[in-house]
Coordinates of C-alpha atoms and ligand atoms in Angstrom, one line a residue:
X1 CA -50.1 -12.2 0.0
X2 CA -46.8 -13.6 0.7
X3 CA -45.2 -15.0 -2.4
X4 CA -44.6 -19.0 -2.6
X5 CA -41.1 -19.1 -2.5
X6 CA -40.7 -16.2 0.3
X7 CA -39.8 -18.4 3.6
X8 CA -37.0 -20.7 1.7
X9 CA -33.6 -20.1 2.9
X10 CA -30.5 -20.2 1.7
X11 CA -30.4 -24.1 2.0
X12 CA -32.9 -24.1 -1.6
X13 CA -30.6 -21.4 -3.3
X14 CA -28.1 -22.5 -5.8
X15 CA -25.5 -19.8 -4.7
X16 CA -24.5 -21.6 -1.7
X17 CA -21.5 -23.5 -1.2
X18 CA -21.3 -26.3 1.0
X19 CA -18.7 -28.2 -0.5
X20 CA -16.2 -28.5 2.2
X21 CA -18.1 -27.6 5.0
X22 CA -20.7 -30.7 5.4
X23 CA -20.1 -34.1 6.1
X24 CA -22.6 -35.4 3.6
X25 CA -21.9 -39.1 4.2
X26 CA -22.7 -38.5 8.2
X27 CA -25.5 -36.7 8.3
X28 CA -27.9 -38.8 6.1
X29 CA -30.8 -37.6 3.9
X30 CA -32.8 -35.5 6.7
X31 CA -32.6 -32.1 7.1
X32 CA -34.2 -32.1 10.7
X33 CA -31.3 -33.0 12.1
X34 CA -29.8 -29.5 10.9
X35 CA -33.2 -27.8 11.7
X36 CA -32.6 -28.8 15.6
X37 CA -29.8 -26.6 15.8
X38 CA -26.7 -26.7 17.2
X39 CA -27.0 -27.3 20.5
X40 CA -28.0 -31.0 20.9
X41 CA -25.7 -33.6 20.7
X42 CA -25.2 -35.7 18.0
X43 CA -26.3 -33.2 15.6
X44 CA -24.7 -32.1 12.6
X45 CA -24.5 -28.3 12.6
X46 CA -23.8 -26.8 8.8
X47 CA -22.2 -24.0 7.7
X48 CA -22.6 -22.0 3.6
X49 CA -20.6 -19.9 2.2
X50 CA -22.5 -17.7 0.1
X51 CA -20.8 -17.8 -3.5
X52 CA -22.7 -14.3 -4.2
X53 CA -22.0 -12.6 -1.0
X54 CA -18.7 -13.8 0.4
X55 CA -19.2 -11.0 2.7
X56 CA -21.3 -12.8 4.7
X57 CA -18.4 -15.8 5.7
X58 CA -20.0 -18.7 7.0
X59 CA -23.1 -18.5 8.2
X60 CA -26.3 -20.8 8.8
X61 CA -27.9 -21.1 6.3
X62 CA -31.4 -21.6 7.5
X63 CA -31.0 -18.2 8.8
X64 CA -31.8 -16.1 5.7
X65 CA -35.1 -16.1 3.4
X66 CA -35.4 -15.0 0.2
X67 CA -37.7 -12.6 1.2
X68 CA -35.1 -11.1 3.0
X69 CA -31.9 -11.5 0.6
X70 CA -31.1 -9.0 -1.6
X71 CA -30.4 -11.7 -4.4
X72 CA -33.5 -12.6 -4.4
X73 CA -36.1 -10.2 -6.5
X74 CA -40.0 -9.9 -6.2
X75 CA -41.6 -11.5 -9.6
X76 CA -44.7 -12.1 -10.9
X77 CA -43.6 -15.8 -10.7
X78 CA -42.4 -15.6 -6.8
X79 CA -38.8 -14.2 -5.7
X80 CA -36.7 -14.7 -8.5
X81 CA -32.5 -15.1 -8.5
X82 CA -31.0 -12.1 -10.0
X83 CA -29.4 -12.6 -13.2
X84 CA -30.1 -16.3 -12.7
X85 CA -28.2 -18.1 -15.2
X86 CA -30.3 -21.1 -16.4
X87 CA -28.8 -23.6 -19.3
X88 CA -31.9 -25.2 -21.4
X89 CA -30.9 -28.8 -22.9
X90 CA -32.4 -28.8 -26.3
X91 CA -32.8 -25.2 -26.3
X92 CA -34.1 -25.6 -30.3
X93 CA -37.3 -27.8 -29.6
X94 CA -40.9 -26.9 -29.2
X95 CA -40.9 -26.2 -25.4
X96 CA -36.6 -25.3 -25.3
X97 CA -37.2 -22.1 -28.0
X98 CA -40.3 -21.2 -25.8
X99 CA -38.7 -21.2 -22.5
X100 CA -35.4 -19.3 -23.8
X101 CA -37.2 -16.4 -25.1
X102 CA -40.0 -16.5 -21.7
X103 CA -36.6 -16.7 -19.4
X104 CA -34.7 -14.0 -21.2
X105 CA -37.3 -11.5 -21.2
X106 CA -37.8 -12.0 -17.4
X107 CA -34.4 -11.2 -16.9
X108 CA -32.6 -14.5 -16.1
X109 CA -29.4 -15.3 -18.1
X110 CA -30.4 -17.8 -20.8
X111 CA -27.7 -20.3 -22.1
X112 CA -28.5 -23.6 -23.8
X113 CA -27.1 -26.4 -26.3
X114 CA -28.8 -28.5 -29.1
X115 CA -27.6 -30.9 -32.1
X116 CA -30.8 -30.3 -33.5
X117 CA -31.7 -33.7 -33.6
X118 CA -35.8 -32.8 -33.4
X119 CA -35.4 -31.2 -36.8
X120 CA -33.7 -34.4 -38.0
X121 CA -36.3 -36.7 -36.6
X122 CA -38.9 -34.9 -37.9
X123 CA -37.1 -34.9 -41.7
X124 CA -36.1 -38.6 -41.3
X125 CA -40.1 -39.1 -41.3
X126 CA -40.3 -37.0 -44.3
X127 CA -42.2 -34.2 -42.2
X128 CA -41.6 -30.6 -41.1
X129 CA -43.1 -27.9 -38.5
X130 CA -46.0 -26.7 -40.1
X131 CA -45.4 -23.0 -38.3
X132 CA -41.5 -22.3 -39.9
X133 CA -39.0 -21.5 -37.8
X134 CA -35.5 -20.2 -38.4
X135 CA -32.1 -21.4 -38.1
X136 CA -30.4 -21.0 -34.5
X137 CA -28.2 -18.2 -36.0
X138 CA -31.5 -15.8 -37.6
X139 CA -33.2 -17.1 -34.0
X140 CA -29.8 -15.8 -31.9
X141 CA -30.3 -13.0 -33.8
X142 CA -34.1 -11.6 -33.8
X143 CA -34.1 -12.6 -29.8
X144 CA -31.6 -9.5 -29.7
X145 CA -33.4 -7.5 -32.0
X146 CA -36.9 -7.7 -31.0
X147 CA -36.8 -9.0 -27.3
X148 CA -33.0 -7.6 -26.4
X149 CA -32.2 -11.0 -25.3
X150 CA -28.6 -12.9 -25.7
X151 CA -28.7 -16.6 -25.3
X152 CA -25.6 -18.2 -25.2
X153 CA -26.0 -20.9 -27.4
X154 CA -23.7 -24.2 -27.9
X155 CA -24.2 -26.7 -30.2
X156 CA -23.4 -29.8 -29.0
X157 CA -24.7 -33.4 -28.6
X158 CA -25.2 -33.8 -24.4
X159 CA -23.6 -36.9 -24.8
X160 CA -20.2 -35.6 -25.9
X161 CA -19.7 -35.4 -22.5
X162 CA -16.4 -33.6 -22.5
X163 CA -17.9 -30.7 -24.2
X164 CA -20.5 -30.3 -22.2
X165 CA -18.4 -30.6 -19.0
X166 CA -16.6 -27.8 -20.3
X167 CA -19.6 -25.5 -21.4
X168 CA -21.2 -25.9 -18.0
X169 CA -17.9 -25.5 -15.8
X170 CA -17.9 -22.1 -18.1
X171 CA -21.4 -21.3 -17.4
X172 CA -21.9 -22.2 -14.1
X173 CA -25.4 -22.5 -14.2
X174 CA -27.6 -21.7 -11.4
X175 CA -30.4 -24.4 -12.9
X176 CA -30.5 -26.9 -15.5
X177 CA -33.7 -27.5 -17.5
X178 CA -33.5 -30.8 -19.7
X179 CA -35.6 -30.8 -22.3
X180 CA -32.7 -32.3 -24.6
X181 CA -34.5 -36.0 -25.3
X182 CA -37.0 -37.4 -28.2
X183 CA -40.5 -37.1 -27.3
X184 CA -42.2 -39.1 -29.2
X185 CA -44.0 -42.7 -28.4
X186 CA -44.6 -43.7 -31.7
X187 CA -41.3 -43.4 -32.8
X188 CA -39.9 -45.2 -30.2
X189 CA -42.0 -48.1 -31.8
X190 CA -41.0 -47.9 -35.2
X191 CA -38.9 -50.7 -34.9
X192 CA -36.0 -51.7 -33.0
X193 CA -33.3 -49.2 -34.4
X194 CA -35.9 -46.7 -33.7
X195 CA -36.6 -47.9 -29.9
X196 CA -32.8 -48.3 -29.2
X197 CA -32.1 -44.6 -30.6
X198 CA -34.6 -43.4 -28.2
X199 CA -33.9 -45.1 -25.1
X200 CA -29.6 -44.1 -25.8
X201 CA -30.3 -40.4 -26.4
X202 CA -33.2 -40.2 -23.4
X203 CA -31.5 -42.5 -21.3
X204 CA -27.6 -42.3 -21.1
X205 CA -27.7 -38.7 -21.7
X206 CA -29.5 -38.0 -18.6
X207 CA -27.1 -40.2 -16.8
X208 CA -24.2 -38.8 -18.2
X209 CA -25.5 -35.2 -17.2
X210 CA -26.0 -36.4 -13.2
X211 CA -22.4 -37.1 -13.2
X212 CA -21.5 -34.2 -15.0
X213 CA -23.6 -32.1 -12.3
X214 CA -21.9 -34.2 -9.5
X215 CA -18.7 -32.6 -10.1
X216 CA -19.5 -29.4 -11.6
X217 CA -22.3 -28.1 -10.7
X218 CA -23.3 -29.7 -7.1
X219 CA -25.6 -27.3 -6.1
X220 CA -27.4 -26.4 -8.7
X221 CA -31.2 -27.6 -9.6
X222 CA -31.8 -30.1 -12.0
X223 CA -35.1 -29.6 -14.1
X224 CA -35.6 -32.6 -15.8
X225 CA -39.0 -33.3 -17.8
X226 CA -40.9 -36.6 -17.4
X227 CA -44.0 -37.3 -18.5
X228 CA -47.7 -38.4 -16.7
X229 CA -47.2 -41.2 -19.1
X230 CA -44.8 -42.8 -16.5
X231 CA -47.5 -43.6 -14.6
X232 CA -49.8 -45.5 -17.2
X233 CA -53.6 -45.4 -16.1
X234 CA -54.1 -48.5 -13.1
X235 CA -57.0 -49.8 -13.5
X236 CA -57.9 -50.4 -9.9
X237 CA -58.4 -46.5 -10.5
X238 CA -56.5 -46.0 -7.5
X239 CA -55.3 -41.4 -7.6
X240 CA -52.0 -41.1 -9.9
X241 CA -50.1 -39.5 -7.0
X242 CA -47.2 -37.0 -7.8
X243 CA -44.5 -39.5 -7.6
X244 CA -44.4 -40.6 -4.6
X245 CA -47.0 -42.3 -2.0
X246 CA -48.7 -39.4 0.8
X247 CA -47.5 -39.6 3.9
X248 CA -51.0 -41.6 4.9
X249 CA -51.2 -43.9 2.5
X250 CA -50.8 -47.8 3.6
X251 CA -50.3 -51.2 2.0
X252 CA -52.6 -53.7 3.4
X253 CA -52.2 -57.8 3.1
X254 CA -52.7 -60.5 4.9
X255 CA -53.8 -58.9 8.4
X256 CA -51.0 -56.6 8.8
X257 CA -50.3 -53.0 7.7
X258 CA -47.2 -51.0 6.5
X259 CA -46.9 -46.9 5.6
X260 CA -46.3 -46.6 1.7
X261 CA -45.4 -43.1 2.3
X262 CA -42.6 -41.3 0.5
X263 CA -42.2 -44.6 -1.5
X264 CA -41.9 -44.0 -5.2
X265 CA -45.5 -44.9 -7.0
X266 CA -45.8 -48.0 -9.4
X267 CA -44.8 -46.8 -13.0
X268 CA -46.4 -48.5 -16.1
X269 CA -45.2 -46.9 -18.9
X270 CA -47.0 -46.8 -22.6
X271 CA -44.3 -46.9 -24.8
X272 CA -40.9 -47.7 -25.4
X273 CA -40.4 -44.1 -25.3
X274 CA -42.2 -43.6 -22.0
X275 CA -40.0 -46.5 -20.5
X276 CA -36.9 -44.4 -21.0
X277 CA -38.8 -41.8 -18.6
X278 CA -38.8 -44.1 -16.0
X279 CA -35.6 -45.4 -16.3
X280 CA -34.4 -41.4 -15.9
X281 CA -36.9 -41.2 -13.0
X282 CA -34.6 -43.7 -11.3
X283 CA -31.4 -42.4 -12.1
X284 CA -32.2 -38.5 -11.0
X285 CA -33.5 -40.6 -7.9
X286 CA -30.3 -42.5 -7.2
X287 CA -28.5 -39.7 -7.9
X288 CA -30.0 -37.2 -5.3
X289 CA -29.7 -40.0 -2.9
X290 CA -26.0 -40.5 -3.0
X291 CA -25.0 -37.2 -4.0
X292 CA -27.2 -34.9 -2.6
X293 CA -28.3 -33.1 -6.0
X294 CA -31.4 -31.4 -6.6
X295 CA -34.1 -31.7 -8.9
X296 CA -37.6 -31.5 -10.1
X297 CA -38.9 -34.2 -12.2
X298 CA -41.8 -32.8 -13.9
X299 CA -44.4 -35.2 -15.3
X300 CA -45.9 -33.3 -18.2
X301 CA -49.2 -33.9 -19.2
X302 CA -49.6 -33.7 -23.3
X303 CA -48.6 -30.4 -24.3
X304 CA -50.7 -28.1 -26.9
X305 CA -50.3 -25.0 -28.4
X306 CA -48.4 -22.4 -30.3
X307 CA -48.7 -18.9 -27.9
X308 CA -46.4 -17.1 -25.9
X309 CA -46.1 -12.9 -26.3
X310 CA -42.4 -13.5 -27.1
X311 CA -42.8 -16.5 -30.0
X312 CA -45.8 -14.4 -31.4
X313 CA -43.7 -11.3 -31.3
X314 CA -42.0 -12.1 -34.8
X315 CA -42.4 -14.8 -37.5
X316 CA -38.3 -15.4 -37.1
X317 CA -39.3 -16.5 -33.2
X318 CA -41.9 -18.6 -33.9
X319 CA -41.4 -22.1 -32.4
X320 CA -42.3 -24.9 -34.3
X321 CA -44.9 -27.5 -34.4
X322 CA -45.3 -30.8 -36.2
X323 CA -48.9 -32.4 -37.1
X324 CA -47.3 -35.6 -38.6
X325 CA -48.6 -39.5 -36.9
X326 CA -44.9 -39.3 -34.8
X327 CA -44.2 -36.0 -33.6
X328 CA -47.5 -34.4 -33.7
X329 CA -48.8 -34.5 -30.0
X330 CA -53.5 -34.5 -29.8
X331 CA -54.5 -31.5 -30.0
X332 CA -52.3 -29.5 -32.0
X333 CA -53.1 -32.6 -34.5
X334 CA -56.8 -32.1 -34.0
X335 CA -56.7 -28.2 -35.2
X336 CA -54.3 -29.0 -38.0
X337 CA -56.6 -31.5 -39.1
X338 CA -59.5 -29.6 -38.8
X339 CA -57.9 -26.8 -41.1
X340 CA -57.3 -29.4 -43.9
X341 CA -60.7 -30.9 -44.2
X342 CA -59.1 -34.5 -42.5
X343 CA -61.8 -35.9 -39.9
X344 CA -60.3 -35.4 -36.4
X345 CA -58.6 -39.0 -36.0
X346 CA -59.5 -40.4 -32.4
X347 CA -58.2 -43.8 -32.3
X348 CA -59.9 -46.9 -30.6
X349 CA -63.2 -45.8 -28.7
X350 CA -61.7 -42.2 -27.5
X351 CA -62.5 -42.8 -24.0
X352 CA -58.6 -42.7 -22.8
X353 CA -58.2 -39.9 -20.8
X354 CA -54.6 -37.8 -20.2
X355 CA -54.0 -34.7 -18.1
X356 CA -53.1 -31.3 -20.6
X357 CA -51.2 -28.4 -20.5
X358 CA -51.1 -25.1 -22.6
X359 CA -47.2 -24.2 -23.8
X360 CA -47.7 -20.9 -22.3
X361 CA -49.2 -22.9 -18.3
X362 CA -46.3 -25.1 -18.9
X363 CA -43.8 -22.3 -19.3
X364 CA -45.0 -20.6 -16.0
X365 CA -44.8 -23.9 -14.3
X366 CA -41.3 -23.8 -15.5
X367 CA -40.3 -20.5 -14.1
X368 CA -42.3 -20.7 -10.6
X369 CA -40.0 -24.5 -10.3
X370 CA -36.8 -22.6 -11.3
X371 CA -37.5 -19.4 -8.9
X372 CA -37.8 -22.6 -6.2
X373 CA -35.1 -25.0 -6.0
X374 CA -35.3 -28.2 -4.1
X375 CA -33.1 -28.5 -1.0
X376 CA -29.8 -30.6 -1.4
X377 CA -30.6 -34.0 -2.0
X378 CA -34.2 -33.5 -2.8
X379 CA -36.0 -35.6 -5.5
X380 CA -39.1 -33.9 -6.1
X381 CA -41.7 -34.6 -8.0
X382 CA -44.2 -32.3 -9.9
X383 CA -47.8 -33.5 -12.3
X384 CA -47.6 -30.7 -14.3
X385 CA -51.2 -30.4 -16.1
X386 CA -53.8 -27.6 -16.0
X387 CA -56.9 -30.4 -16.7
X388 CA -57.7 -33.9 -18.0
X389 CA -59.6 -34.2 -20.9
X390 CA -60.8 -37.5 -22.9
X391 CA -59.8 -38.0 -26.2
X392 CA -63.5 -37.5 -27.6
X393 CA -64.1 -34.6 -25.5
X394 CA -60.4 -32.9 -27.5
X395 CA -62.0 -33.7 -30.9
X396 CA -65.6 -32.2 -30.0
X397 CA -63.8 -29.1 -28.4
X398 CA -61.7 -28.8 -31.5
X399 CA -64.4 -29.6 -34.0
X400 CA -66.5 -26.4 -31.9
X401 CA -64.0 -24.1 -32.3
X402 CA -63.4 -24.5 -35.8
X403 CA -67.0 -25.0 -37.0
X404 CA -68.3 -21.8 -34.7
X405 CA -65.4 -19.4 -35.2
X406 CA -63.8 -20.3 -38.2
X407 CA -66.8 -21.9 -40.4
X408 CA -64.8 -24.9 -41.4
X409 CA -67.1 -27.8 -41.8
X410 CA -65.0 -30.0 -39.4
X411 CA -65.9 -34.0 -39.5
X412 CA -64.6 -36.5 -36.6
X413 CA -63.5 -40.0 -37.4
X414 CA -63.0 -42.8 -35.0
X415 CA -60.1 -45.2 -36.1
X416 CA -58.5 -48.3 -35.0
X417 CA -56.1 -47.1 -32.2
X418 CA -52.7 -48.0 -33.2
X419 CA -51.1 -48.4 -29.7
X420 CA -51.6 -50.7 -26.9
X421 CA -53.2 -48.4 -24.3
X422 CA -56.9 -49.2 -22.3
X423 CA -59.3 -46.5 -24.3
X424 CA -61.7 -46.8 -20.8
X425 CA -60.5 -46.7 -17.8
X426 CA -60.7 -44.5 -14.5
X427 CA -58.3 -42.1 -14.1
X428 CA -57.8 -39.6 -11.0
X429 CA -54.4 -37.9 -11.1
X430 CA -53.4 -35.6 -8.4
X431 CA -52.1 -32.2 -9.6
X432 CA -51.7 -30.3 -6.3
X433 CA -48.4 -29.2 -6.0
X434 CA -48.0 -26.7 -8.6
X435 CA -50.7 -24.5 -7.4
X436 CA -50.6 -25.3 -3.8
X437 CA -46.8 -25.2 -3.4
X438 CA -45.2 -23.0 -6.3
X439 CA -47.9 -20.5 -6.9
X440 CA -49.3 -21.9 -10.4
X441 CA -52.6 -20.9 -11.6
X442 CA -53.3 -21.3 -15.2
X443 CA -53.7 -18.5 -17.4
X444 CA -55.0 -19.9 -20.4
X445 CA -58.4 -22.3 -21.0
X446 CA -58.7 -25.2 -23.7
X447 CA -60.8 -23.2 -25.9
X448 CA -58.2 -20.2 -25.7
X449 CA -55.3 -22.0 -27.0
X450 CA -57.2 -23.9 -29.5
X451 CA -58.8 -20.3 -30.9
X452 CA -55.4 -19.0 -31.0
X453 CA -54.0 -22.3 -32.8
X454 CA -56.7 -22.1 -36.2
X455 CA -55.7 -18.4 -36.4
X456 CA -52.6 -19.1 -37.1
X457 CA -52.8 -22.7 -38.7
X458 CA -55.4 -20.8 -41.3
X459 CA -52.8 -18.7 -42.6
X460 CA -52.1 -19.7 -45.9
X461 CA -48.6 -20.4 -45.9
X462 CA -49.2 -22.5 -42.5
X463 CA -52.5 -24.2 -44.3
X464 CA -50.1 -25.0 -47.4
X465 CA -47.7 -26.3 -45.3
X466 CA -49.9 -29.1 -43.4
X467 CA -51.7 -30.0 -47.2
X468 CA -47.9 -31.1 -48.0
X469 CA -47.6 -33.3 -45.1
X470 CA -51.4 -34.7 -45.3
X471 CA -50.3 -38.0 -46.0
X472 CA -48.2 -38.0 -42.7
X473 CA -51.6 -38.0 -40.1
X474 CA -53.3 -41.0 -40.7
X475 CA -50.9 -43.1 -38.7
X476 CA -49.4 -46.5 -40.0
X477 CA -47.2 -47.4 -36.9
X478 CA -48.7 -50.4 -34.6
X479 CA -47.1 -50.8 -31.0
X480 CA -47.5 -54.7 -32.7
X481 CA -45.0 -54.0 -35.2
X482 CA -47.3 -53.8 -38.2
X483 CA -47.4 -51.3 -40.8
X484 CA -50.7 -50.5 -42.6
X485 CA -52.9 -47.6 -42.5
X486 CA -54.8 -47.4 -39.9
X487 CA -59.0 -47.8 -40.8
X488 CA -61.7 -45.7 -40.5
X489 CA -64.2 -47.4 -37.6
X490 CA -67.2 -44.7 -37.7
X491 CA -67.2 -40.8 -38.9
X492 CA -69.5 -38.4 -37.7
X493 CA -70.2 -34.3 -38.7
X494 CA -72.3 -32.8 -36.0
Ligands
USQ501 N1 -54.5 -39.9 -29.9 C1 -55.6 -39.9 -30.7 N2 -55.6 -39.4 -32.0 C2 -54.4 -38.9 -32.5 C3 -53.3 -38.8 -31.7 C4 -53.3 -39.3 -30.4 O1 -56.7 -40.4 -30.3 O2 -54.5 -38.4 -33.7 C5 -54.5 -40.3 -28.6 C6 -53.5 -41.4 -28.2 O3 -54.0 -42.7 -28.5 C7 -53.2 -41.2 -26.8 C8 -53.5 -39.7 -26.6 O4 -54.2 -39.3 -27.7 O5 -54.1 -41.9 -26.0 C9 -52.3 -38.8 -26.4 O6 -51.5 -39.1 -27.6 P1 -50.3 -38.0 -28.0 O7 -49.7 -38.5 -29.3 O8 -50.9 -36.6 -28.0 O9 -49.4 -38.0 -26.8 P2 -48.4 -39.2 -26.2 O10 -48.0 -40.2 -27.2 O11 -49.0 -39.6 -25.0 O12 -47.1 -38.3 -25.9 C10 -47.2 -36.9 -25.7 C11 -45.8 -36.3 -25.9 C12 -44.8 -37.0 -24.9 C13 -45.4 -36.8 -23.5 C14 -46.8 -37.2 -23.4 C15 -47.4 -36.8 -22.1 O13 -45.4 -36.6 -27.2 O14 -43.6 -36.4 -25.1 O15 -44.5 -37.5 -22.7 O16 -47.6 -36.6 -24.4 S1 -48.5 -38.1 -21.5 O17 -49.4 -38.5 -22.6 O18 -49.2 -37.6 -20.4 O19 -47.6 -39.2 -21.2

């Protein structure tokens, strides 16, 4: 079977140069105009260097697949760059860690920057990661010992822009994940200091990167994570398309008929937090309109988990998680809960439903996206989830696991729901392209992860360290503002 990425050309791969030798301004957005050749008139013919094999001079660069460049290496994730040199943003969070040590021991060239503002978030609360992890330098360090991996590591705030101008231009990376923004909705509704921090890190440090990519790094492929929460849950229950409109679909009023497709999909974000998603959706859109970068914006259903080989492979690589009300994402709540004795919290009536994703499915994704760059000027968007799950279904799952295979008498509770979100309402998100376009087929069920996740949260050190932060789950931020504890509304064992 051919491999996804096989027929792309040297148009996707970041190794070309075109600067010089394409009159962006006159040949629009299309690339069907180059795909008709040379020999009409009017059309635009380009020409690519290829900053890998200057051998080649200019050539076409339709002309040469990555099936048939030597550059390009069979994977088990598709055709891969060799030596691709990929810079992670926030290379010390929960997913940033986990991709470093995944990339490096595929063979790509891993560098990547942090100001480890995650860990102070997470202190500011009063909480930690419940799995410990290391300083940078003992990380640096047991990625070369145990994996034989080198990351180049910076560290640097992305908004310092002059320094990270100047660690790119060094670099040169080949693709740019972003992962370097907070995550978290309910502490973007703490209170205004709190909402204003979030929307300033998230938001002008992913415009300050697109400029920084503009004249740096033209060519190369942004990666830049979003979140299905951009899209909020319409309650016409109309599909959650993957950021744009199909090509079929068709806006009806009044007797007459237009074609939505390729139109960017309403947004109706949840949180203040999930507003500065949608304000980068914009600006990675503007900016691969007018400057013909590249990227992937990849809406991320909620993340869970704790497994890859290469975190599990020694306690220094470990990447962390948190449990507490703010940075604590469901699941990995639920089992942390569940180990403690705290009844599974589902707020309001548990009926909301959100697409999921293991940390080791959403690492795959990750690589299969880099291994398959956009074409200049492409805005493309991914939903990046393995499933979609209600909230009450997650706390029965959970509850399962840990009553069946870890005899833990686990209780659920239902409590008032903090935020302002609809707990019923339809939902059918689309989540085609991944597996029909890049290859992705998950490797790792519900139940997996969530076995996986009490065998290492009932290790006694990991079970101390969640009873120090118990009083951190029951949450006490309201989206109105108001700070109480949240009540119990009905608690069940089954
Ligand atoms: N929830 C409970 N009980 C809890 C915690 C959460 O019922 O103890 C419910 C929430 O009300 C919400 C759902 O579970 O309906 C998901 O909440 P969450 O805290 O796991 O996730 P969320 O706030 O939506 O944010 C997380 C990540 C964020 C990412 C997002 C993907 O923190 O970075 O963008 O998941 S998504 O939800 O698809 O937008």
């Amino acid at each position: 079977m051919k491999l996804h990425n096989a027929q792309k050309t040297c148009w996707n791969c970041p190794a070309i140069d075109l600067a010089g030798k394409v009159d962006f301004r006159a040949c629009g957005q299309s690339v069907e105009a180059f795909e008709r050749g040379p020999d009409q008139e009017g059309d635009v013919y380009v020409m690519a260097e290829c900053k890998r094999r200057p051998e080649l001079g200019l050539f076409d660069p339709m002309g040469i697949t990555f099936e048939e460049c030597p550059e390009w290496v069979e994977t088990p994730f598709g055709y891969m760059l060799k030596d691709m040199r990929v810079m992670i943003l926030g290379i010390d969070g929960y997913l940033g860690w986990t991709l470093a040590l995944w990339l490096g021991a595929l063979g790509f060239q891993v560098s990547g920057v942090d100001n480890y503002s995650r860990r102070d978030w997470v202190m500011e609360r009063g909480s930690h990661t419940v799995v410990p992890i290391a300083r940078m330098t003992e990380r640096l360090q047991a990625a070369r010992e145990v994996l034989g991996i080198n990351i180049n590591f910076r560290r640097m705030d992305i908004l310092d822009r002059s320094r990270l101008r100047e660690f790119i231009e060094e670099v040169k990376p080949e693709a740019i994940v972003h992962y370097a923004e907070c995550p978290s909705a309910p502490y973007s509704m703490i209170d205004a200091d709190h909402a204003i921090e979030v929307q300033r890190n998230n938001v002008l440090g992913t415009l300050g990167l697109l400029f920084i990519m503009r004249d740096t790094v033209p060519e190369t492929s942004l990666l830049k994570l979003g979140t299905m929460g951009e899209y909020g849950t319409p309650l016409t229950g109309r599909p959650i398309f993957e950021g744009m409109f199909p090509a079929d679909a068709v806006l009806r009023w009044r007797g007459r008929e237009w074609s939505l497709g390729g139109e960017l999909t309403p947004r109706d974000p949840v949180s203040f937090y999930h507003v500065s998603k949608v304000q980068d959706t914009f600006n990675v859109y503007e900016a691969c309109k007018y400057w013909w970068l590249r990227s992937y914006d990849i809406m991320q259903g909620v993340i869970y988990g704790v497994h890859t080989e290469q975190v599990a492979a020694d306690p220094r690589l470990r990447t962390r998680l948190d449990i507490d009300e703010w940075f604590g994402t469901v699941v990995n709540r639920f089992v942390a809960q569940a180990v403690v004795g705290i009844p599974l919290t589902i707020y309001g009536a548990g009926e909301q439903i959100r697409g999921f994703i293991s940390l080791q499915d959403a690492m795959q994704c990750m690589t299969r996206l880099i291994c398959s760059p956009p074409e200049p000027g492409e805005y493309g968007v991914v939903n990046q989830m393995s499933g979609y799950y209600s909230i009450r279904e997650l706390a029965e799952t959970v509850a399962r696991v840990g009553r069946k295979e870890f005899n833990l008498p686990v209780k659920i509770q239902r409590v008032e729901n903090p935020r302002v979100e609809a707990d019923r309402h339809p939902f059918e998100p689309i989540f085609e392209r991944l597996p029909n376009d890049f290859g992705f087929e998950p490797q790792v069920s519900l139940e997996e992860e969530i076995y996986r996740m009490f065998e290492l949260l009932t290790q006694p050190e990991i079970k101390a360290r969640i009873e120090q932060k118990k009083h951190l789950i029951i949450p006490r931020t309201w989206w109105s503002g108001m700070k109480k504890q949240v009540e119990t509304l009905e608690l069940w064992e089954e």
